[in-house]
mmCIF file of C-alpha atoms in Angstrom:
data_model
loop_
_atom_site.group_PDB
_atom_site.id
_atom_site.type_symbol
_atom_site.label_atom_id
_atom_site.label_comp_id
_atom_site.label_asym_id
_atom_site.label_seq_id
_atom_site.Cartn_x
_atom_site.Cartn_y
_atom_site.Cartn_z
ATOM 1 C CA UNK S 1 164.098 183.965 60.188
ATOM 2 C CA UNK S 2 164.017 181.726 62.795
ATOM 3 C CA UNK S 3 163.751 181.654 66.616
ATOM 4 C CA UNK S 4 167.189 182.075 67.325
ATOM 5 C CA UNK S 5 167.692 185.674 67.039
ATOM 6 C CA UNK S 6 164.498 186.191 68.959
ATOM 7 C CA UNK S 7 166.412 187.502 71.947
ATOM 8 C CA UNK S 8 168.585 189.541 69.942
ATOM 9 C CA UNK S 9 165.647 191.475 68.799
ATOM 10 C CA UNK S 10 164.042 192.206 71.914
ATOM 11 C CA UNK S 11 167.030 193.754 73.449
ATOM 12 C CA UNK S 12 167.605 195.467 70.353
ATOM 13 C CA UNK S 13 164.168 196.780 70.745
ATOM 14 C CA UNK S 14 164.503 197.874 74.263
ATOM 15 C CA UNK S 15 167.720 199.345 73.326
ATOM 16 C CA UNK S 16 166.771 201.610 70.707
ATOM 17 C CA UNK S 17 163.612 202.575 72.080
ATOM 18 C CA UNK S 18 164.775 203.185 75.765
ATOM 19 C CA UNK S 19 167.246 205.687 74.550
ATOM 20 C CA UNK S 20 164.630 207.579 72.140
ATOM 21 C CA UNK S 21 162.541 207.488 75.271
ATOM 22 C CA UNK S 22 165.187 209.056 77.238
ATOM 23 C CA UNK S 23 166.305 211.267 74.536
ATOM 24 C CA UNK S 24 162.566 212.778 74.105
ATOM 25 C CA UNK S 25 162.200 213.073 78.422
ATOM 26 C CA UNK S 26 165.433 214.919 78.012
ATOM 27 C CA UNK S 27 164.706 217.635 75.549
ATOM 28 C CA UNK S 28 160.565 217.041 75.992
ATOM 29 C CA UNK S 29 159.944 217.507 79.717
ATOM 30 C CA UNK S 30 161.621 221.014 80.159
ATOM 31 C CA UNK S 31 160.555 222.641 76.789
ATOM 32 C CA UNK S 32 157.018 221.281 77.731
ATOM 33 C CA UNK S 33 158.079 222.929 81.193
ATOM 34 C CA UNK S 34 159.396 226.476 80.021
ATOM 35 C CA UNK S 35 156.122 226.583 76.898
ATOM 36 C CA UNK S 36 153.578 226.290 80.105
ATOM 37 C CA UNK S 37 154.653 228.903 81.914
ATOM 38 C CA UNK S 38 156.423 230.894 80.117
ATOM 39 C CA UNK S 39 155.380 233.674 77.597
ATOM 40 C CA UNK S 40 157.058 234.867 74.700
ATOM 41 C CA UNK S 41 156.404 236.016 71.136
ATOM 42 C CA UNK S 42 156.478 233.129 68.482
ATOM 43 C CA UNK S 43 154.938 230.848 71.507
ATOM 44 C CA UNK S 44 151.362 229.900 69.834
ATOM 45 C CA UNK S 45 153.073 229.359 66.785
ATOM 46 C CA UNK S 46 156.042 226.590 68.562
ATOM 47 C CA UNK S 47 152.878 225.146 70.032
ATOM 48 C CA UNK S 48 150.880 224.916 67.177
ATOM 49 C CA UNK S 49 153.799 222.968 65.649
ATOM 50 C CA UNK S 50 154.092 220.862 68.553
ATOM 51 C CA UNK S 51 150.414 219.669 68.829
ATOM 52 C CA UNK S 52 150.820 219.205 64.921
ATOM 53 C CA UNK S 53 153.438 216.440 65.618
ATOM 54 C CA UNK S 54 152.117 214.840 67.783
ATOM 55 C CA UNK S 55 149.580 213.231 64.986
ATOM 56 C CA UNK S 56 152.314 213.190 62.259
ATOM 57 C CA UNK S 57 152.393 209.551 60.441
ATOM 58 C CA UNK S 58 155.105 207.928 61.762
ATOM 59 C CA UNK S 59 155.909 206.977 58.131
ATOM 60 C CA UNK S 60 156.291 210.953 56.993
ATOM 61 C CA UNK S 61 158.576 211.386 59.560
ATOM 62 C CA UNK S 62 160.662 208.327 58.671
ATOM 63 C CA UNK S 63 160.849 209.745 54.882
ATOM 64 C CA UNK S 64 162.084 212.859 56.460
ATOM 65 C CA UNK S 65 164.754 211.587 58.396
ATOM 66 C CA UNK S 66 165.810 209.092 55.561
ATOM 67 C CA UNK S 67 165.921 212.518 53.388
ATOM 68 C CA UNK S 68 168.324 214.399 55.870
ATOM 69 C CA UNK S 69 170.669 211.158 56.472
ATOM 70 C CA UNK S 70 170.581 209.919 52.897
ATOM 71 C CA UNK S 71 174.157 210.571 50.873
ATOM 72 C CA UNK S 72 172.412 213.782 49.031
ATOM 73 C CA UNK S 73 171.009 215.087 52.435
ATOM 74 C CA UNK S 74 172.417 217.588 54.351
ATOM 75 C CA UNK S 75 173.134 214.916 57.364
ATOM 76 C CA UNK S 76 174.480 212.449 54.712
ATOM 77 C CA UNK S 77 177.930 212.779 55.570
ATOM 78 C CA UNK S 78 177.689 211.145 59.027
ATOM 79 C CA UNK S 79 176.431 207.708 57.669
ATOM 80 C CA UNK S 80 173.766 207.132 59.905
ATOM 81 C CA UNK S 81 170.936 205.822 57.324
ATOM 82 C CA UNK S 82 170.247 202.388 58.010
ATOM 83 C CA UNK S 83 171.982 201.654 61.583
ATOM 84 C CA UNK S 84 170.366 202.046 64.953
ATOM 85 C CA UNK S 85 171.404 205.680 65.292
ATOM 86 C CA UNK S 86 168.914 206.397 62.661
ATOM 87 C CA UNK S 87 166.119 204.651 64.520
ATOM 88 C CA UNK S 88 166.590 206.187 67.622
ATOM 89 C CA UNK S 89 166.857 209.960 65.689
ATOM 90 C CA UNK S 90 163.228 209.023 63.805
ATOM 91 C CA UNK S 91 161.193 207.515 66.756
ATOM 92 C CA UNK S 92 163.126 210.738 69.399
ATOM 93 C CA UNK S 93 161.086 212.797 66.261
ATOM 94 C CA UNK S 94 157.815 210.997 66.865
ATOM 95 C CA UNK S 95 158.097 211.052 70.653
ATOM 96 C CA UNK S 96 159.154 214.585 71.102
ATOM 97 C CA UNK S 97 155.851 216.181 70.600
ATOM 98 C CA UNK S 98 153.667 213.660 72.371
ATOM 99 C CA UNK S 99 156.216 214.219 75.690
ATOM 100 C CA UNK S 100 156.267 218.038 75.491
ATOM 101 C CA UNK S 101 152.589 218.431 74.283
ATOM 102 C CA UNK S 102 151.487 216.383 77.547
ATOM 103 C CA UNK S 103 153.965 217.842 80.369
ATOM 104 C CA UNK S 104 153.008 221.485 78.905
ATOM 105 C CA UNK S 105 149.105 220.458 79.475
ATOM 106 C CA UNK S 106 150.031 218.940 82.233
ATOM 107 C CA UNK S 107 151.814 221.920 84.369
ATOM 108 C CA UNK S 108 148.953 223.769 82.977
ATOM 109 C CA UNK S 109 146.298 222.127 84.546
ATOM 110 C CA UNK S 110 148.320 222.703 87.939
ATOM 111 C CA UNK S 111 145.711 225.145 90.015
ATOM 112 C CA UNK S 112 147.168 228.641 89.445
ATOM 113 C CA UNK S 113 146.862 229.481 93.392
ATOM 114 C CA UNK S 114 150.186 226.558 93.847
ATOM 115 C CA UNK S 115 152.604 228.754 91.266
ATOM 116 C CA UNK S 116 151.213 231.818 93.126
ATOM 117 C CA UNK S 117 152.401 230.353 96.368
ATOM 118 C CA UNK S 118 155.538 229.045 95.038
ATOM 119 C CA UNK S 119 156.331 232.553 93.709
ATOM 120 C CA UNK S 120 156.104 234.088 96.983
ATOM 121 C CA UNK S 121 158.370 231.519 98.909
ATOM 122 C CA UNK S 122 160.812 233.412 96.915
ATOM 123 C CA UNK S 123 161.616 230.609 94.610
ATOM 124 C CA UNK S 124 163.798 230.882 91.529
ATOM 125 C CA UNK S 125 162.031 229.723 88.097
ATOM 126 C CA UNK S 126 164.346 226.457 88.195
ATOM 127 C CA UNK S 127 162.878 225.839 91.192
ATOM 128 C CA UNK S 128 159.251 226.609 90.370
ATOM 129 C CA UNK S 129 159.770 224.287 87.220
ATOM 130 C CA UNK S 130 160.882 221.644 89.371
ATOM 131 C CA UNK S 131 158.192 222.432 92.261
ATOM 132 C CA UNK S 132 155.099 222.278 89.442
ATOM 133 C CA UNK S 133 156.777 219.069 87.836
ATOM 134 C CA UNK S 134 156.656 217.191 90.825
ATOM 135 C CA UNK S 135 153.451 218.312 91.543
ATOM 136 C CA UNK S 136 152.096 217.437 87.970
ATOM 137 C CA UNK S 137 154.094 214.220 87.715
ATOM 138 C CA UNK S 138 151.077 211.890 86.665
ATOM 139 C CA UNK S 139 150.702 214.134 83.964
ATOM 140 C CA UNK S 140 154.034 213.680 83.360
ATOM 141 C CA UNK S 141 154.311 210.098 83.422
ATOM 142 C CA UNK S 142 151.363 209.846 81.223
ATOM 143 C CA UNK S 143 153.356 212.179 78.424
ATOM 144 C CA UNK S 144 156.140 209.681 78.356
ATOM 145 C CA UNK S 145 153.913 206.250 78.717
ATOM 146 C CA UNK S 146 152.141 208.482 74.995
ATOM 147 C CA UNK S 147 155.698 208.734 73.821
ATOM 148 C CA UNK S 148 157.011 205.373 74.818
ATOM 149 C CA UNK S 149 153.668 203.924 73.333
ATOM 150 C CA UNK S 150 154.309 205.887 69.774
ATOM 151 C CA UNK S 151 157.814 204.516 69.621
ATOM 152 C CA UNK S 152 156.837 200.942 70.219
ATOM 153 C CA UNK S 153 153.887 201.088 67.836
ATOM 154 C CA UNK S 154 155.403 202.271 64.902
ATOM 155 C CA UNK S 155 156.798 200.533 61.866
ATOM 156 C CA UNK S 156 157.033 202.857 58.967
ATOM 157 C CA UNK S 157 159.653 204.961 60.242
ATOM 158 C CA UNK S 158 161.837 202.031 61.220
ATOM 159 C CA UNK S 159 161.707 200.021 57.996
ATOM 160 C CA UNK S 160 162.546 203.527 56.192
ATOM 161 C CA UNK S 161 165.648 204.742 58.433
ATOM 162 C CA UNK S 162 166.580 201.068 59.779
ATOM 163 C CA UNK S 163 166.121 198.637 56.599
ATOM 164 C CA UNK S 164 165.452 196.208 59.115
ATOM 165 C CA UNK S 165 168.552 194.429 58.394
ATOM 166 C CA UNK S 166 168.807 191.058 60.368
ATOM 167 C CA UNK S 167 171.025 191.015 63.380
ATOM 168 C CA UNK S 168 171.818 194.745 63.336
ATOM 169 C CA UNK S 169 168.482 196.946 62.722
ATOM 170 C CA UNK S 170 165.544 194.496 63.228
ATOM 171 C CA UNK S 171 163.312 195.485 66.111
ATOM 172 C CA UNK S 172 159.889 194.000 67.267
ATOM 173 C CA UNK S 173 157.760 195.916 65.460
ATOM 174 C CA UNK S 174 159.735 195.086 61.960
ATOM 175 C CA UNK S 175 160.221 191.334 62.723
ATOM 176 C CA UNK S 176 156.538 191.030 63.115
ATOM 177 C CA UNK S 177 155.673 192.463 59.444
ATOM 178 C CA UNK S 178 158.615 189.878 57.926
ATOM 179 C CA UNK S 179 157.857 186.612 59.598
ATOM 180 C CA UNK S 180 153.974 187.433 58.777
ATOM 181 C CA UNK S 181 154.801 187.974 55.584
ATOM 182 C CA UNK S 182 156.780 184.767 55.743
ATOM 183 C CA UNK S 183 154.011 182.681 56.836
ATOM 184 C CA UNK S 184 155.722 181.833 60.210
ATOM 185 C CA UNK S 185 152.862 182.727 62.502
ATOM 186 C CA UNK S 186 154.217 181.191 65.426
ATOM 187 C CA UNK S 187 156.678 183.596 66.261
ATOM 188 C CA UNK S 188 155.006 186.393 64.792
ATOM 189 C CA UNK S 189 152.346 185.692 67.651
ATOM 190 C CA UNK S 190 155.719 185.348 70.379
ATOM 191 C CA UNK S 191 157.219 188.613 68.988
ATOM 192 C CA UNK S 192 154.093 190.417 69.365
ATOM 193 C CA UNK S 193 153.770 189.378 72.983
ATOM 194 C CA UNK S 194 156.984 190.067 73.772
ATOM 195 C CA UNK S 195 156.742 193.663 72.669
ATOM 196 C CA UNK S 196 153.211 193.846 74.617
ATOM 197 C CA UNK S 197 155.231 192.530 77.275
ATOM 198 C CA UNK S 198 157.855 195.316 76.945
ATOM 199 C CA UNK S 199 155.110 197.581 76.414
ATOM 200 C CA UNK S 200 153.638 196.364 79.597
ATOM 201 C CA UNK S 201 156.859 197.131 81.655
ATOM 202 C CA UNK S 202 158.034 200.080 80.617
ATOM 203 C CA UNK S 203 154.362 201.371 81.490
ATOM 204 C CA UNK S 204 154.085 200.046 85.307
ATOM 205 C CA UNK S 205 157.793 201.178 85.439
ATOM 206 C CA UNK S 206 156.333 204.940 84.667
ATOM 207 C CA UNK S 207 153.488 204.646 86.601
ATOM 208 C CA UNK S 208 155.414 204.913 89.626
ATOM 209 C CA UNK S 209 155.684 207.817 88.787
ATOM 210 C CA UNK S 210 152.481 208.764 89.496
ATOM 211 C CA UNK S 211 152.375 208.181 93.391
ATOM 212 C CA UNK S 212 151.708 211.016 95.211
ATOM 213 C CA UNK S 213 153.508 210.886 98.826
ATOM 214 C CA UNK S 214 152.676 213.570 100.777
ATOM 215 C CA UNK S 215 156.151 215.034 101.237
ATOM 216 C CA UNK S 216 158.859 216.809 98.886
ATOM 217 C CA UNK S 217 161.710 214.077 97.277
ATOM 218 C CA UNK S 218 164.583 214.395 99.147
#
């Protein structure tokens, strides 16, 4: 490997990891949402499991989503094992739990006396969702800053569901492990600053997220 892919990689990276990111804020943020406020039977079992992913080894869930997308699997049929798709299914896996763990601890740690208040302005549950996740959004941002830092860290899970091929499912995280391996410290030292880089921006990007004006978005 040389350095003239090293573009290709990092917008590879920010690719695949922006829409795992997005894909774990999607389903994350409103299960976290519903589990905090909501109570139903089965509920400290769903959380149990959730706080037990979030410290599952990235490389156990890698071997389970090469399992379900390998030709024997049950997902085998949609050819997915060793292409970007894949990647962005494992690390949505390994970010999922970190993003609805922290929102539902999050709205939790919201002082009672504001969902009281909400509830008697008459306001629908959508609404007092919405109401306590603006209200709790540093909490919030900090749940997907967790997730967006367990997607960028790993390795495992990519090398198992991605193969890091060159030029179609080599990331940062991979390319750093080869050209290491290869001797070619120099850009091994220029990949990992570029993905602390990344790291760097997709962090101050969330933390506006965390300002607290003193009036409702509109």
């Amino acid at each position: 490997m040389d350095w003239g892919p090293f573009g290709e990689i990092v917008s590879r990276t920010l690719a695949v990891s922006g829409a795992a990111l997005g894909l774990s804020a999607v389903l994350g943020i409103p299960s976290g949402a519903t589990l905090a406020l909501a109570r139903f039977p089965g509920r400290r079992l769903l959380v149990l499991a959730i706080y037990t992913g979030m410290g599952l080894p990235p490389v156990a869930v890698g071997l389970a989503v090469y399992l379900t997308l390998s030709r024997t699997g049950p997902l085998g049929t949609l050819g997915w094992l060793f292409t970007p798709t894949a990647m962005i299914l494992a690390q949505t896996v390994i970010a999922l739990p970190l993003v609805c763990g922290l929102t539902m601890a999050a709205i939790e740690a919201v002082d009672p006396r504001l969902r009281q208040q909400i509830r008697s302005l008459g306001a629908r549950p959508r609404q007092e969702i919405e109401a306590l996740l603006w209200e709790s959004r540093p909490g919030v941002a900090a749940a997907l800053i967790a997730g967006m830092g367990g997607i960028l860290s790993e390795v495992g899970a990519a090398m198992l569901v991605g193969g890091n091929i060159d030029g179609r499912t080599r990331v940062l995280s991979t390319a750093i492990v080869l050209v290491t391996r290869q001797g070619q410290f120099a850009l091994a030292l220029a990949l990992g600053g570029a993905l602390i880089g990344l790291t760097g921006l997709v962090t101050a990007a969330l933390l506006r997220l965390q300002r607290r004006p003193g009036t409702w978005p509109t």
